[in-house]
Coordinates of C-alpha atoms in Angstrom, one line a residue:
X279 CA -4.8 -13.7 -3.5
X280 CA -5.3 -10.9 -0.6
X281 CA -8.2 -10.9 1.3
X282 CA -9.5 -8.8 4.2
X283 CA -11.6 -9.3 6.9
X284 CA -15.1 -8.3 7.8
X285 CA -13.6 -6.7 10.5
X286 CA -11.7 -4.0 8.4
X287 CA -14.8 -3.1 6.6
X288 CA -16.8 -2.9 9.9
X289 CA -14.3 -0.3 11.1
X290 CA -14.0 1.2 7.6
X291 CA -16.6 0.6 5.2
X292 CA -15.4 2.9 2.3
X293 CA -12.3 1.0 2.8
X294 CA -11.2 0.1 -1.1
X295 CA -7.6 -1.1 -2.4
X296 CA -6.6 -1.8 -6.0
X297 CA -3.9 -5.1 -5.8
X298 CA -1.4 -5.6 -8.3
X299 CA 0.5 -8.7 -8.7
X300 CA 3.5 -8.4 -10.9
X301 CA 6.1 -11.2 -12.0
X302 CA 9.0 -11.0 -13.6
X303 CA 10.3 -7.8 -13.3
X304 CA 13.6 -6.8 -13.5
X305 CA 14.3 -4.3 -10.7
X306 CA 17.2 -1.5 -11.4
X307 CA 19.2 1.2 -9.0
X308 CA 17.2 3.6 -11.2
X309 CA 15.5 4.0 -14.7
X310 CA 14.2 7.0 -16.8
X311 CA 10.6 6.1 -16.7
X312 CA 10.0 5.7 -12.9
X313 CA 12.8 8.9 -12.8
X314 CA 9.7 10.7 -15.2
X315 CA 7.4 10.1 -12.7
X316 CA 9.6 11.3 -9.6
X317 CA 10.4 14.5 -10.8
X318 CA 6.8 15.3 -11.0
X319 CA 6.4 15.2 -7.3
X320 CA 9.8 16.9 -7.1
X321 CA 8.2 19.6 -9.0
X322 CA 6.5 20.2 -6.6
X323 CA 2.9 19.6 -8.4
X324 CA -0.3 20.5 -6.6
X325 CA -2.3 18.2 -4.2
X326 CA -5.2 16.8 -5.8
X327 CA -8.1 18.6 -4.3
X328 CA -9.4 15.7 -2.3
X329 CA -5.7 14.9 -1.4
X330 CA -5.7 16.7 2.5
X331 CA -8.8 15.0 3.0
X332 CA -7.6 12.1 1.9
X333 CA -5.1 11.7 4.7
X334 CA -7.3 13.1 7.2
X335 CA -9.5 10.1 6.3
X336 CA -6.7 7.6 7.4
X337 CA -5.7 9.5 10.9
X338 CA -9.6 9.0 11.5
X339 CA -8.7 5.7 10.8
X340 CA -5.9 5.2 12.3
X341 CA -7.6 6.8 15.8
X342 CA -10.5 4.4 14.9
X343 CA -8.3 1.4 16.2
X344 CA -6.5 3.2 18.5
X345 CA -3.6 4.8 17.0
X346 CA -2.1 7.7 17.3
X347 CA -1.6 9.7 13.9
X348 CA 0.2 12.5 15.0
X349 CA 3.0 9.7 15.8
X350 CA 2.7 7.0 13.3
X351 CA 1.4 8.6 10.1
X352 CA 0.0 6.4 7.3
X353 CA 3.1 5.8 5.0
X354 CA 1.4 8.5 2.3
X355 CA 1.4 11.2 4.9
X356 CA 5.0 10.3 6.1
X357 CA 6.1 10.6 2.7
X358 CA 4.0 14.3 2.3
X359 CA 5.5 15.6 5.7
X360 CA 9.3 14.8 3.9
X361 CA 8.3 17.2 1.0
X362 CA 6.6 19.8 2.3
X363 CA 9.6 20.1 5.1
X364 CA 11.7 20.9 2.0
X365 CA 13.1 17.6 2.0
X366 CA 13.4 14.8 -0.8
X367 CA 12.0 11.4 -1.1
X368 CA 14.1 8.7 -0.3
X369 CA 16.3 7.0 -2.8
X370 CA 16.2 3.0 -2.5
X371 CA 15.6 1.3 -6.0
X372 CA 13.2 2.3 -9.3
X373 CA 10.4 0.5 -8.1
X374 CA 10.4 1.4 -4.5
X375 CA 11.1 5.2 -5.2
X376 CA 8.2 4.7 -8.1
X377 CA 5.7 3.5 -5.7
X378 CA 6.7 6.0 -3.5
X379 CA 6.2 9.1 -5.7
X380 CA 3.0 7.6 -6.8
X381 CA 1.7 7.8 -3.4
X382 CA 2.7 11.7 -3.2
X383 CA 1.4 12.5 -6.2
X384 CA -1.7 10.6 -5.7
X385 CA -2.0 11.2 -1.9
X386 CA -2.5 7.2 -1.4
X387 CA -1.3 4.8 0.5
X388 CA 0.9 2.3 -1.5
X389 CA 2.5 -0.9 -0.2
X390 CA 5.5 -2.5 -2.6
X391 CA 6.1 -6.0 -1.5
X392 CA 8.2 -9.3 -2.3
X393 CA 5.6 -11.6 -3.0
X394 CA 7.8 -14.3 -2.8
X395 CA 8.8 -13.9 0.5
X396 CA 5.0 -14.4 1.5
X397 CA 4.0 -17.5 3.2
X398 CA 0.5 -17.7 2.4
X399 CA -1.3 -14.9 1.2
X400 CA -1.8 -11.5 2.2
X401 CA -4.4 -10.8 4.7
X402 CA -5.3 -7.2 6.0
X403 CA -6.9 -7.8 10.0
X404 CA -6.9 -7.1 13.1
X405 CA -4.1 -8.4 15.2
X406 CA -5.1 -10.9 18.5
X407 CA -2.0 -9.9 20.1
X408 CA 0.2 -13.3 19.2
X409 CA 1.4 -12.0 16.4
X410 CA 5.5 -11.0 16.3
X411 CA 6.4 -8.0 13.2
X412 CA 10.1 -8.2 12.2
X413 CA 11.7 -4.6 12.3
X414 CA 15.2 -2.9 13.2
X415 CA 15.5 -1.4 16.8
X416 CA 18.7 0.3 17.9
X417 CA 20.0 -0.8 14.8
X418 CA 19.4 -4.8 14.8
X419 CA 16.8 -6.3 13.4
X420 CA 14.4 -7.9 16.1
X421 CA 10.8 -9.2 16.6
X422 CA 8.1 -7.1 18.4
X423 CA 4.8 -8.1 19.3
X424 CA 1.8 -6.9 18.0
X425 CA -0.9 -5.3 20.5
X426 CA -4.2 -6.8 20.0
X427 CA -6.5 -5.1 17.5
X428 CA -4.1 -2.8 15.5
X429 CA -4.8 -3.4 12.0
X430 CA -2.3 -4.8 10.0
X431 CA -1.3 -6.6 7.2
X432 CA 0.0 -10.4 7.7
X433 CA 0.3 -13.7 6.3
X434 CA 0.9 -17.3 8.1
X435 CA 4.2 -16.4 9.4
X436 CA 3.4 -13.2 10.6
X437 CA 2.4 -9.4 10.9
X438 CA 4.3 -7.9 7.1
X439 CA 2.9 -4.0 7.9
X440 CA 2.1 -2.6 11.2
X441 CA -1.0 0.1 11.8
X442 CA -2.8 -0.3 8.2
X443 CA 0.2 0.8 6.6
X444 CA 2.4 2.5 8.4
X445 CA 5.4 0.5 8.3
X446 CA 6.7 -2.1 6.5
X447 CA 8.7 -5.3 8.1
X448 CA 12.3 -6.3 6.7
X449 CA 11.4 -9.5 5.1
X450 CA 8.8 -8.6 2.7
X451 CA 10.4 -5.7 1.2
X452 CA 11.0 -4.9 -2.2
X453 CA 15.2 -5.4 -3.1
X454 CA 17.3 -5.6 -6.3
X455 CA 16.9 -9.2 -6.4
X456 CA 12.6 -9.1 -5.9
X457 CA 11.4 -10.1 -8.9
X458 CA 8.2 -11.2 -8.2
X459 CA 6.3 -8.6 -6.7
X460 CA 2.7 -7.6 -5.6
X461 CA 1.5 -3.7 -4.5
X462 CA -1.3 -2.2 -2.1
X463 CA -3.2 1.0 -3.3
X464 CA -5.4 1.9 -0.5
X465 CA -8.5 4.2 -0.8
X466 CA -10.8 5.6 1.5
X467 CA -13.2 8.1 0.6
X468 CA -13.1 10.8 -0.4
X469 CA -10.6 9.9 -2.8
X470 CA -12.4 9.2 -6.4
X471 CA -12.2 5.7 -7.5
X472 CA -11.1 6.8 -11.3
X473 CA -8.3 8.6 -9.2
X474 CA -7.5 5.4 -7.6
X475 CA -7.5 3.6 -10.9
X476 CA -5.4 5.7 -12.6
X477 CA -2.7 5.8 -9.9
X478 CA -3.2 2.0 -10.4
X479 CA -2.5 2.3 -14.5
X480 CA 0.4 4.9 -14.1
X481 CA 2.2 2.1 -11.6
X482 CA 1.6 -0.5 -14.3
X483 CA 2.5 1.2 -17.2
X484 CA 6.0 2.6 -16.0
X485 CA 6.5 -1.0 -14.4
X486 CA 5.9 -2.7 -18.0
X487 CA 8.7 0.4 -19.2
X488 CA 11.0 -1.0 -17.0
X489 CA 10.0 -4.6 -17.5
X490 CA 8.5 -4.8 -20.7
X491 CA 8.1 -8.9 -20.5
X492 CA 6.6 -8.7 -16.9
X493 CA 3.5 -10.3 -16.5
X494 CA 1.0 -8.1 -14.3
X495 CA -2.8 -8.3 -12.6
X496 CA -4.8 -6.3 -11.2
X497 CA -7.7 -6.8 -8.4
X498 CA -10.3 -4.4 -6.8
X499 CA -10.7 -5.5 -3.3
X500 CA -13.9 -4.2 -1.8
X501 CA -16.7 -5.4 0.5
X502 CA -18.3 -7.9 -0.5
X503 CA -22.1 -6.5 -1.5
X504 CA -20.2 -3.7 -3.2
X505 CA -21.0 -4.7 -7.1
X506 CA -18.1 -4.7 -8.9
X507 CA -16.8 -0.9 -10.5
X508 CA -17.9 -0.1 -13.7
X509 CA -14.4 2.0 -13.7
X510 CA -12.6 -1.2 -12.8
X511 CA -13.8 -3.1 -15.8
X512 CA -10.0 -3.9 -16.4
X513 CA -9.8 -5.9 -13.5
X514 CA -9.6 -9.4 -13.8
X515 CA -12.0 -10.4 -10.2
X516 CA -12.9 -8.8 -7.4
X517 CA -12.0 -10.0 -3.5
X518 CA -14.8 -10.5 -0.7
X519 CA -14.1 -10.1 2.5
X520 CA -13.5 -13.5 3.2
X521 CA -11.2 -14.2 0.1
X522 CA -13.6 -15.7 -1.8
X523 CA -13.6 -14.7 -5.6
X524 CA -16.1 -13.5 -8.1
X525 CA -15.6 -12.9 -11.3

């Protein structure tokens, strides 16, 4: 079960994320339905209209722990900056490509990871600067270190995403093999929550089309003295700060 810490909501409190947990899914080179939803952003479809300030919300928060935007974009403005330069998102596998048009056409931030590969559970803090992030530098894969108080996503072995969600490390990520899987929609405002909801039920409707026996949850993670969404009555719990549930 994710959690995050007070921390993240002291730095960010309209900081909201939908988690999905998904088992048994059968991961392809490509499928029709996630294909469907790709060539929507291919066509080029308009930004919603909260979409720019959207991702200006996430360099303020990216600056807000001392990150530079302009440098390390959050992954949905990486992903906008390849299609407005005329370029095309990258091809890895029908779920990662899904995820990844989702967060275009949505302006979000989405994480795809191997839930398997987790040792513990998912926890989104700040680092204290002991914390090594495997990656791929000069074209091997090594360990960096974390800087104290970047904001990342880790579990007891260590940092899986640097800066929020910037970038992903090698042994979380989503392959042909994943079958077990679990996804990070990541809202701040001004991005509507029925927005966020629905970029959660267009991800778990095309993952049942390619999987139609996979067995999926969702989860609202919020601050704790947020009352659970009336929007998000088709979540199953909701996540405190410190992990602990309420149903």
């Amino acid at each position: 079960m994710p959690s995050v810490r007070s921390e993240i909501f002291a730095l960010r409190p309209d900081y909201c994320a939908l988690s999905i947990i998904a088992q048994g899914v059968q991961n392809v080179a490509r499928h029709p339905a996630s294909d469907k939803i790709i060539e929507t952003v291919r066509a080029r479809k308009p930004c919603p209209a909260w979409g720019d300030a959207h991702l200006e919300a996430w360099r303020a928060a990216y600056r807000g722990f001392g990150a530079k935007p302009q440098r390390t974009p959050s992954s949905a403005e990486a992903l906008a900056r390849r299609i407005q330069g005329g370029g095309q998102l990258p091809t890895i596998n029908a779920v990662v490509d899904l995820y990844n048009a989702l967060s275009v056409r949505f302006a979000i931030p989405i994480g795809g990871e191997n839930a398997a590969a987790y040792v513990g559970d998912p926890l989104l803090k700040r680092a204290t600067g002991h914390e090594t992030f495997d990656t791929v530098k000069d074209g091997s894969p090594c360990l960096e270190t974390v800087p104290a108080g970047e904001v990342v996503w880790a579990d007891e072995r260590g940092v899986t995403c640097r800066r929020w969600n910037w970038r992903q490390g090698l042994r979380t990520r989503i392959d042909a093999t994943t079958t077990r899987m679990w996804f990070v929609l990541e809202r701040l405002e001004p991005m509507p929550m029925p927005a966020l909801l629905e970029a959660g039920r267009l991800l778990v409707a095309t993952l049942q089309k390619l999987s139609p026996g996979a067995a999926i949850a969702s989860t609202i993670i919020d601050r704790p003295e947020v009352t659970p969404r009336a929007e998000a009555a088709y979540s199953n719990r909701c996540v405190s700060a410190s992990g602990e549930q309420s149903t």
